Amino acid sequence: MKTRRAALILSAVSLPLIAFAAPAVHAQGIMRTPNLNVGARTPSINPTITPRINPGIAARPSVSADRVARTPPSRIGTMSSTLRVRPGAGVPSTLPHARFSPNLHPACQNAFRGPDGECFDRPVMSAGGGNGASAKKGSGGSRNNNTQAAVDLRAVRNELVAEIDGALSTAEADELARRHGLERIASQSFPLLGGTIGLFRIVDNRPVDTVRRELAADGSVRSVQLNFRHFLQDQKRAPVEGDAAQYAVAQLRLPQAHALVRGMNVTIAVIDSGVDVKHPELANSVADSFDALGSKEGPHVHGTGIAGAIVAHAKLMGSAPEARLIAIRAFGAGSKGAESTSYVILRGLDYAAEHGAQIINMSFAGPKDPLIERGIAATAARGILMVAAAGNAGAKSSPLYPAANPNVIAVSGTDAQQKLFAASNRGNHIAISAPGADIFLPAPDEKYQITSGTSFSAAYISGVAALMLERNPALKPADIRAILTKSARDLGTPGRDDQFGAGEADAFAAVIAAAAAPAVPLASGSGKPTGEKTPALDPSVDNASVSRALNDSQPSIASDKSAANAAKQPAAQ
């Protein structure tokens, strides 16, 4: 009874206090609601709680991304499938990237990327004894394997190129090879380098680095390196028949430039794949040929297209239709498309320099190659202009060579809308741009092709340089580079940029500026020359060579040849 009375008294005293405390308890319950509400664990967050989120946590978007990734398996499968078919670097998905050689991929994942940024057709870890998962763990050994595997993929397996004592006889060179467990494949004197270069193959299973160190230590050896691979920079499409409008002709203002010069008496060496010298577009244009491969392969679509971009003169029009070509076959069929090596390309460079080339077109790309770098330096020392394709590895690629060499004019690609060709490489080494997307060119067996690549951008620039040299034979390579860049049409970001360099080439403006150089500052060639007018077609001037006028029919593009040539053609025949 005493206990009951105490309880009743306590209840009576506490009742007022409970009445006043109820709102505080209810409010505290609201504050705890987010901790108890299961809905708060979903990716969507209650907006009423947003103000209470710490601003410092805002830099963690990966949290919500992780939650999205933990959706049911069916959704994950759909997501990954969509990502696999996305075209890289803006290249249309209709292009068969899987069929391109490694350096032609517009973009690739880290597992497929080599130490110099180039893309390969399989994970670089495959040759290093690892896999993608181990690569992500960040162990030093995995990174080393990754680099070595990439080197293995970009060089010919078990081959070394070495500069050896030029006094060695063939028998002594073979003995040198035997001492180091090698087979001498070839060796020759290279006047361009002033030395003898040998190509050797490892005949056992010793690591390449071990053999390279041992060979380099021999007193008869000056230097040793891998025999690197280089790839042509085109994106293949099936050859087509018929004629087509060449947007590049108008875009480069070639008709206006050809009213003044057409590249006559200028020699351009094309280090490429085989050229179909019998194609009507190339008739009487190939003055010399050299097969650095020593192969029996026939004409190739890439080499024929490059030659056409420079000297085509029948249905189509090249940038320098009266130039002389030295067709050097240095690229042959390989597992990933037409490819070449350090030793073979050096043979091509040496031949071009020794046989009067004034311009050398190099529409290929690869890693930085010490032997080719030496050849380029020696070529530049002789006053020969070199032009190279920037490459088709896309925005994520590091600079490719030889375009990235400072002695070479690096050319990126544009399309018909004067936008950057999607697969074109970028970088501060890009000097200038030229059309490279959907270019209409000759193909072997009197056929034609529509193709893309910075290869053809470089070829157009080589032809424009030939026009400038005909206009002013005293021009040096530095003069030509300066005039080309100062007379270019600015594209993209105002001023020089990493996509277009100085802009897209303007053949007519460059030819006009070349006539005044170097008597006046090169700045006079900047932009459109003051008072520039398209020259009238002078009936007394014949820009066609004698052999062309006697043997060839009139080009179908009438505006690309003077009225005088059209009038004289029937009489000459």
XYZ file of C-alpha atoms in Angstrom:
573
model
C 0.000 0.000 0.000
C 2.881 2.346 0.854
C 4.411 1.613 -2.526
C 1.183 2.371 -4.371
C 0.792 5.686 -2.558
C 4.368 6.651 -3.458
C 3.750 5.802 -7.111
C 0.570 7.888 -7.269
C 2.301 10.877 -5.655
C 5.246 10.606 -8.079
C 2.876 10.410 -11.100
C 0.997 13.463 -10.009
C 4.191 15.474 -9.581
C 5.702 14.361 -12.944
C 2.639 14.935 -15.169
C 3.269 18.695 -15.750
C 6.921 18.051 -16.552
C 6.044 15.413 -19.179
C 3.637 17.805 -20.862
C 6.346 20.461 -21.270
C 9.080 17.994 -22.354
C 7.102 16.292 -25.167
C 8.028 18.762 -27.966
C 11.779 18.340 -27.215
C 11.525 14.572 -27.428
C 9.645 14.765 -30.747
C 12.248 17.127 -32.248
C 15.100 14.890 -31.177
C 13.329 11.973 -32.808
C 13.330 13.906 -36.157
C 17.050 14.522 -35.915
C 17.651 10.810 -35.533
C 15.441 9.878 -38.467
C 18.256 9.782 -41.133
C 20.130 7.246 -39.038
C 17.136 4.973 -38.869
C 15.630 5.528 -42.311
C 16.606 2.642 -44.628
C 15.785 4.820 -47.631
C 18.799 6.980 -46.857
C 21.094 4.153 -48.069
C 19.887 4.454 -51.648
C 21.860 6.644 -54.102
C 19.205 9.393 -53.839
C 19.665 11.450 -50.669
C 16.822 13.178 -48.837
C 17.072 16.849 -49.892
C 16.210 17.999 -46.401
C 19.513 16.590 -45.175
C 21.645 18.190 -47.923
C 22.471 21.363 -45.938
C 23.968 19.234 -43.184
C 26.490 17.452 -45.502
C 30.072 18.521 -44.860
C 31.266 20.593 -47.863
C 34.622 18.869 -47.652
C 32.990 15.603 -48.647
C 31.783 17.035 -51.948
C 35.068 16.045 -53.604
C 34.181 12.370 -53.331
C 31.971 11.641 -56.347
C 33.328 8.113 -56.485
C 31.087 7.154 -53.566
C 27.910 7.522 -55.597
C 29.629 5.971 -58.618
C 30.495 2.913 -56.563
C 26.888 2.562 -55.504
C 25.701 2.728 -59.084
C 28.205 0.080 -60.026
C 26.713 -2.262 -57.427
C 23.476 -2.595 -59.364
C 22.205 -6.076 -60.311
C 24.420 -8.136 -62.665
C 22.140 -7.646 -65.693
C 22.652 -3.887 -65.571
C 26.407 -4.253 -65.152
C 26.538 -6.447 -68.224
C 24.646 -3.872 -70.235
C 26.919 -1.102 -69.068
C 30.166 -2.895 -69.926
C 28.832 -3.898 -73.321
C 28.057 -0.282 -74.141
C 31.527 0.824 -73.116
C 33.222 -1.783 -75.302
C 31.639 -0.509 -78.483
C 32.215 3.176 -77.886
C 34.526 4.600 -80.569
C 37.664 6.153 -79.174
C 38.827 9.744 -79.657
C 35.765 10.664 -81.677
C 36.491 8.308 -84.551
C 33.304 7.044 -86.224
C 32.421 3.550 -85.039
C 32.142 2.369 -88.653
C 35.923 2.255 -88.961
C 37.307 -1.248 -88.227
C 39.812 -0.292 -85.538
C 40.557 -3.910 -84.744
C 42.088 -4.367 -88.178
C 44.497 -1.461 -87.903
C 48.139 -1.816 -87.005
C 48.902 -0.850 -83.387
C 49.956 2.711 -84.129
C 46.714 3.334 -86.015
C 44.404 2.895 -83.013
C 42.843 6.250 -82.122
C 42.826 5.387 -78.414
C 43.408 2.459 -76.106
C 43.218 1.382 -72.489
C 46.235 1.603 -70.191
C 46.822 -2.150 -70.398
C 47.343 -1.809 -74.152
C 49.503 1.338 -74.033
C 53.286 1.264 -74.262
C 55.769 3.466 -72.395
C 55.847 6.020 -75.256
C 52.054 6.265 -75.545
C 51.632 4.028 -78.578
C 48.768 1.523 -78.622
C 49.203 -2.218 -79.149
C 46.745 -4.888 -80.263
C 47.147 -6.932 -77.096
C 47.963 -6.132 -73.425
C 51.634 -5.278 -73.039
C 51.727 -7.401 -69.876
C 51.225 -10.549 -71.945
C 54.912 -10.713 -72.765
C 55.999 -9.846 -69.267
C 54.390 -12.697 -67.408
C 51.596 -10.708 -65.812
C 48.003 -9.767 -66.373
C 45.780 -6.786 -66.083
C 44.924 -7.486 -62.460
C 48.515 -7.645 -61.324
C 49.310 -4.485 -63.210
C 46.763 -2.598 -61.145
C 48.437 -3.584 -57.880
C 51.303 -1.231 -58.668
C 54.218 -3.542 -57.935
C 57.565 -2.403 -59.339
C 58.146 -5.747 -61.035
C 54.880 -5.497 -62.930
C 55.750 -2.049 -64.205
C 59.137 -3.256 -65.412
C 57.542 -6.204 -67.176
C 54.994 -3.849 -68.689
C 57.715 -1.627 -70.175
C 59.769 -4.558 -71.453
C 56.725 -6.170 -73.051
C 55.901 -2.935 -74.854
C 59.465 -2.719 -76.151
C 59.198 -6.303 -77.366
C 56.023 -5.473 -79.288
C 57.442 -2.397 -81.019
C 60.668 -4.055 -82.176
C 61.452 -7.093 -84.318
C 61.941 -10.043 -82.021
C 65.547 -11.198 -81.534
C 67.020 -8.656 -83.964
C 69.666 -6.042 -83.252
C 71.076 -3.231 -85.377
C 74.688 -2.293 -84.723
C 77.261 0.104 -86.120
C 80.384 -1.937 -86.681
C 83.954 -1.185 -87.729
C 83.852 -0.330 -91.425
C 87.221 -1.996 -91.947
C 85.768 -5.436 -91.189
C 85.472 -7.763 -94.151
C 82.355 -9.852 -94.678
C 84.105 -12.865 -93.138
C 85.210 -10.799 -90.135
C 81.691 -9.436 -89.663
C 80.373 -13.002 -89.678
C 83.015 -13.984 -87.131
C 81.968 -11.053 -84.937
C 78.398 -12.357 -85.063
C 79.432 -15.909 -84.186
C 81.440 -14.744 -81.174
C 78.268 -13.295 -79.712
C 75.870 -16.055 -80.710
C 74.415 -14.030 -83.569
C 73.690 -14.433 -87.246
C 74.554 -11.539 -89.571
C 71.515 -10.911 -91.769
C 72.943 -7.947 -93.666
C 75.442 -5.132 -93.397
C 76.422 -2.226 -95.595
C 78.184 1.110 -95.615
C 75.893 4.110 -95.186
C 77.444 7.261 -96.664
C 74.736 9.307 -94.980
C 76.075 8.302 -91.551
C 79.666 7.748 -92.591
C 79.616 4.287 -91.044
C 78.771 0.625 -91.526
C 75.520 -0.726 -90.071
C 74.823 -4.417 -89.584
C 71.599 -6.297 -88.938
C 71.963 -9.306 -86.628
C 69.672 -12.030 -85.305
C 70.002 -13.815 -81.950
C 70.209 -17.558 -82.630
C 69.562 -18.816 -79.091
C 67.157 -17.982 -76.276
C 69.291 -15.467 -74.414
C 67.552 -12.228 -73.301
C 67.887 -9.415 -75.819
C 69.253 -6.986 -73.228
C 72.024 -9.397 -72.279
C 73.094 -9.893 -75.875
C 72.902 -6.179 -76.563
C 75.217 -5.352 -73.669
C 77.719 -8.033 -74.662
C 77.778 -6.933 -78.293
C 78.159 -3.263 -77.353
C 81.222 -4.148 -75.259
C 83.039 -5.571 -78.311
C 85.846 -3.337 -79.606
C 84.580 -3.646 -83.188
C 81.125 -2.275 -82.325
C 80.258 1.415 -82.041
C 76.592 1.212 -80.997
C 73.756 -1.327 -80.661
C 69.979 -0.946 -80.580
C 66.760 -2.846 -81.211
C 65.437 -3.090 -84.758
C 62.313 -1.003 -84.167
C 59.086 -1.346 -86.125
C 57.473 1.598 -87.940
C 53.952 1.693 -89.371
C 52.288 3.527 -92.230
C 49.763 6.121 -91.075
C 46.604 5.417 -93.051
C 43.162 4.121 -92.179
C 42.198 1.534 -94.753
C 39.030 1.546 -96.821
C 38.205 -0.613 -99.795
C 39.320 0.814 -103.177
C 36.512 2.296 -105.248
C 36.072 3.075 -108.913
C 35.239 6.367 -110.581
C 35.940 10.062 -110.186
C 35.192 12.293 -107.206
C 35.514 15.910 -106.191
C 38.761 16.555 -104.336
C 37.925 18.950 -101.545
C 41.629 19.106 -100.687
C 42.409 20.806 -104.010
C 40.223 23.815 -103.238
C 41.006 23.793 -99.524
C 44.758 24.088 -100.201
C 44.143 26.590 -103.027
C 46.119 24.434 -105.449
C 44.549 25.722 -108.707
C 45.718 29.249 -107.927
C 49.184 28.043 -106.967
C 49.445 25.838 -110.078
C 48.874 28.841 -112.301
C 52.325 29.930 -111.114
C 54.258 26.728 -110.383
C 53.680 22.978 -110.480
C 56.778 21.571 -108.812
C 58.884 21.222 -111.965
C 62.532 20.169 -111.483
C 62.031 19.408 -107.782
C 62.807 15.875 -106.578
C 60.792 14.301 -103.755
C 61.762 10.953 -102.248
C 58.828 8.923 -100.913
C 59.898 6.365 -98.286
C 56.849 4.163 -98.265
C 55.372 0.933 -99.628
C 55.446 -0.032 -103.316
C 54.223 2.526 -105.877
C 52.327 1.564 -109.027
C 54.476 3.519 -111.492
C 52.193 2.450 -114.374
C 49.103 4.159 -112.982
C 47.833 6.894 -115.361
C 47.861 9.397 -112.501
C 51.608 8.842 -112.043
C 52.728 8.545 -115.660
C 56.223 9.981 -116.237
C 56.418 11.179 -112.614
C 58.581 8.467 -111.026
C 62.155 9.271 -112.005
C 63.809 6.556 -109.885
C 62.861 3.552 -107.780
C 64.666 1.691 -105.020
C 63.577 -1.395 -103.105
C 65.152 -1.175 -99.657
C 63.387 -4.416 -98.705
C 64.698 -6.466 -101.614
C 61.255 -8.039 -101.798
C 59.123 -9.257 -104.678
C 55.933 -7.592 -103.520
C 53.912 -5.683 -106.079
C 52.572 -2.128 -105.811
C 50.828 -1.250 -102.571
C 47.741 0.867 -101.963
C 49.457 3.194 -99.460
C 52.556 4.005 -101.477
C 50.486 4.538 -104.626
C 48.123 6.845 -102.731
C 50.996 8.887 -101.275
C 52.537 9.313 -104.721
C 49.139 10.383 -106.046
C 48.636 13.007 -103.340
C 51.861 14.601 -104.564
C 51.932 14.178 -108.372
C 48.518 12.960 -109.615
C 47.720 14.635 -112.945
C 44.977 12.728 -114.821
C 41.498 12.509 -113.252
C 42.912 13.795 -109.986
C 45.317 16.567 -109.071
C 48.232 16.275 -106.672
C 49.816 19.173 -104.834
C 52.899 19.212 -107.136
C 51.918 17.438 -110.381
C 55.209 18.244 -112.176
C 57.555 17.093 -109.384
C 59.916 14.145 -109.845
C 59.532 11.209 -107.468
C 62.058 8.766 -106.084
C 59.850 5.825 -105.082
C 61.571 3.982 -102.219
C 59.948 0.763 -101.054
C 60.737 0.400 -97.365
C 57.421 -1.029 -96.098
C 56.151 -4.525 -96.724
C 53.318 -6.744 -95.575
C 53.389 -7.593 -91.879
C 51.129 -9.188 -89.307
C 49.603 -5.805 -88.448
C 49.651 -4.220 -91.902
C 52.489 -2.709 -93.906
C 55.481 -2.118 -91.654
C 59.200 -1.502 -91.748
C 62.192 -1.514 -89.426
C 65.054 0.726 -88.325
C 67.564 -0.880 -90.682
C 65.353 -0.759 -93.778
C 64.204 2.829 -93.218
C 67.808 3.912 -92.807
C 68.563 2.308 -96.174
C 65.763 4.382 -97.662
C 67.037 7.603 -96.075
C 70.553 6.892 -97.272
C 69.394 6.253 -100.846
C 67.285 9.414 -100.930
C 70.120 11.590 -99.669
C 72.623 10.046 -102.108
C 70.370 10.376 -105.163
C 69.444 14.020 -105.159
C 66.265 14.219 -103.097
C 65.409 17.773 -102.093
C 62.387 16.727 -100.056
C 61.786 13.426 -98.242
C 58.224 12.403 -97.399
C 57.894 10.051 -94.421
C 54.250 9.043 -93.946
C 54.928 6.576 -91.153
C 55.291 6.621 -87.381
C 56.912 4.654 -84.609
C 58.894 5.045 -81.397
C 61.897 7.295 -80.971
C 64.566 5.377 -82.836
C 68.220 6.313 -82.195
C 69.377 5.038 -85.584
C 66.675 6.923 -87.495
C 67.368 10.006 -85.381
C 71.002 9.879 -86.521
C 69.903 9.493 -90.118
C 67.550 12.463 -89.850
C 70.243 14.655 -88.316
C 72.647 13.754 -91.124
C 69.943 14.388 -93.737
C 69.123 17.782 -92.253
C 72.817 18.673 -92.306
C 72.718 18.227 -96.085
C 69.948 20.811 -96.412
C 67.224 18.306 -97.334
C 63.674 19.089 -96.205
C 61.854 16.291 -94.343
C 58.075 16.056 -93.863
C 56.342 13.429 -91.711
C 52.861 12.345 -90.664
C 51.973 13.258 -87.081
C 50.390 9.821 -86.638
C 46.905 8.380 -86.201
C 47.130 7.329 -82.547
C 44.721 10.013 -81.359
C 44.566 12.576 -78.597
C 45.978 10.339 -75.860
C 49.132 9.363 -77.719
C 52.501 10.773 -76.840
C 54.460 12.216 -79.789
C 55.405 9.669 -82.452
C 58.512 9.719 -84.594
C 59.976 10.837 -86.956
C 57.382 13.658 -86.857
C 58.417 14.652 -83.330
C 62.019 15.204 -84.415
C 62.685 18.986 -84.520
C 64.352 18.647 -87.938
C 61.098 17.339 -89.436
C 57.910 19.208 -90.361
C 55.145 17.381 -88.451
C 51.751 17.463 -90.187
C 48.368 16.801 -88.586
C 45.173 16.064 -90.530
C 41.998 18.016 -91.244
C 38.666 17.103 -92.825
C 36.382 18.726 -95.390
C 34.954 21.046 -92.722
C 38.467 22.148 -91.719
C 38.125 20.385 -88.391
C 40.791 18.145 -86.934
C 40.864 14.605 -88.307
C 39.643 12.664 -85.273
C 42.497 10.141 -85.157
C 45.250 12.707 -85.687
C 47.963 13.032 -83.069
C 48.320 16.302 -81.194
C 51.276 17.998 -79.555
C 53.484 21.059 -79.458
C 55.627 19.529 -82.196
C 52.835 19.870 -84.788
C 53.947 22.479 -87.330
C 51.023 22.630 -89.759
C 47.940 20.736 -90.918
C 46.550 19.609 -94.274
C 43.584 17.551 -95.512
C 43.749 13.924 -94.391
C 40.172 12.638 -94.017
C 38.391 10.848 -96.874
C 40.992 11.663 -99.506
C 40.390 10.469 -103.078
C 43.612 8.958 -104.455
C 44.924 6.457 -107.001
C 45.269 2.774 -106.093
C 47.182 -0.050 -107.837
C 45.922 -1.542 -111.105
C 44.479 1.746 -112.395
C 41.962 1.871 -109.540
C 41.134 4.583 -107.053
C 40.588 4.699 -103.304
C 39.029 6.888 -100.647
C 41.239 6.757 -97.587
C 42.151 8.724 -94.461
C 45.258 9.356 -92.421
C 47.892 11.940 -91.581
C 50.016 10.086 -94.143
C 48.233 11.962 -96.898
C 48.331 15.255 -95.024
C 52.119 14.974 -95.007
C 52.189 14.111 -98.719
C 50.222 17.241 -99.592
C 52.691 19.366 -97.624
C 55.646 17.735 -99.384
C 54.071 18.773 -102.676
C 53.431 22.336 -101.490
C 57.091 22.559 -100.455
C 58.033 21.493 -103.993
C 55.953 24.355 -105.399
C 57.837 26.753 -103.141
C 61.208 25.376 -104.236
C 60.334 25.767 -107.889
C 59.294 29.338 -107.173
C 62.496 30.052 -105.233
C 65.241 27.359 -105.463
C 67.366 29.268 -102.921
C 65.006 28.407 -100.057
C 66.476 26.404 -97.170
C 64.442 23.967 -95.038
C 64.139 26.577 -92.268
C 62.832 29.116 -94.807
C 60.233 26.672 -96.096
C 59.049 25.839 -92.575
C 58.769 29.525 -91.678
C 56.859 30.442 -94.843
C 54.497 27.480 -94.526
C 53.593 28.327 -90.941
C 53.368 32.097 -91.440
C 51.159 31.779 -94.522
C 48.846 29.117 -93.035
C 45.153 29.780 -92.334
C 44.618 29.815 -88.599
C 42.233 27.093 -87.364
C 40.967 26.191 -83.924
C 42.192 28.291 -81.010
C 43.533 31.644 -82.250
C 47.268 31.426 -82.783
C 49.388 28.321 -82.701
C 47.878 25.238 -81.018
C 48.638 21.567 -80.505
C 45.997 20.365 -82.966
C 46.660 22.342 -86.148
C 50.052 23.836 -85.392
C 50.121 27.184 -87.225
C 46.945 26.234 -89.101
C 46.015 24.651 -92.415
C 48.448 25.096 -95.307
C 47.636 27.605 -98.030
C 49.610 26.629 -101.130
C 48.929 29.853 -103.022
C 49.867 32.120 -100.096
C 53.017 30.061 -99.505
C 54.067 30.304 -103.171
C 53.492 34.075 -103.186
C 55.569 34.457 -100.014
C 58.293 32.160 -101.346
C 58.924 34.460 -104.299
C 59.932 37.288 -101.947
C 61.998 35.226 -99.482
C 64.667 35.588 -98.239
C 65.056 39.094 -99.661
C 62.332 40.369 -97.302
C 61.413 39.297 -93.753
C 59.512 36.036 -93.677
C 56.740 37.754 -91.761
C 55.536 39.151 -95.077
C 54.187 35.694 -95.807
C 51.964 35.729 -92.757
C 48.298 35.149 -93.528
C 47.021 36.280 -96.894
C 49.638 38.486 -98.564
C 48.671 42.131 -98.871
C 46.940 42.830 -102.128
C 46.942 39.133 -103.006
C 45.101 38.327 -106.210
C 44.619 35.074 -108.047
C 46.970 35.315 -111.023
C 45.443 35.456 -114.460
C 46.194 32.494 -116.682
C 48.886 33.712 -119.077
C 48.510 32.033 -122.501
C 52.245 32.434 -123.105
C 53.220 30.323 -120.096
C 53.341 26.552 -120.248
C 53.726 24.910 -116.834
C 53.783 21.353 -118.154
C 56.995 19.417 -118.656
C 57.913 18.409 -122.205
C 57.473 14.696 -121.536
C 54.055 15.224 -119.939
C 52.847 17.422 -122.811
C 53.906 14.858 -125.397
C 52.533 11.748 -123.763
C 49.640 12.544 -121.452
C 45.995 13.412 -121.945
C 44.396 16.517 -120.538
C 43.495 16.317 -116.790
C 39.767 16.180 -116.121
C 39.993 19.012 -113.601
C 40.258 21.860 -116.112
C 40.886 24.575 -113.546
C 44.107 22.898 -112.441
C 45.944 23.468 -115.695
C 46.358 26.637 -117.651
C 44.327 27.456 -120.734
C 47.592 27.657 -122.609
C 48.412 24.044 -121.777
C 44.972 22.976 -122.990
C 45.510 24.832 -126.240
C 49.003 23.493 -126.784
C 48.237 19.896 -125.881
C 46.732 18.787 -129.239
C 49.503 20.489 -131.202
C 52.207 18.805 -129.127
C 50.660 15.422 -129.642
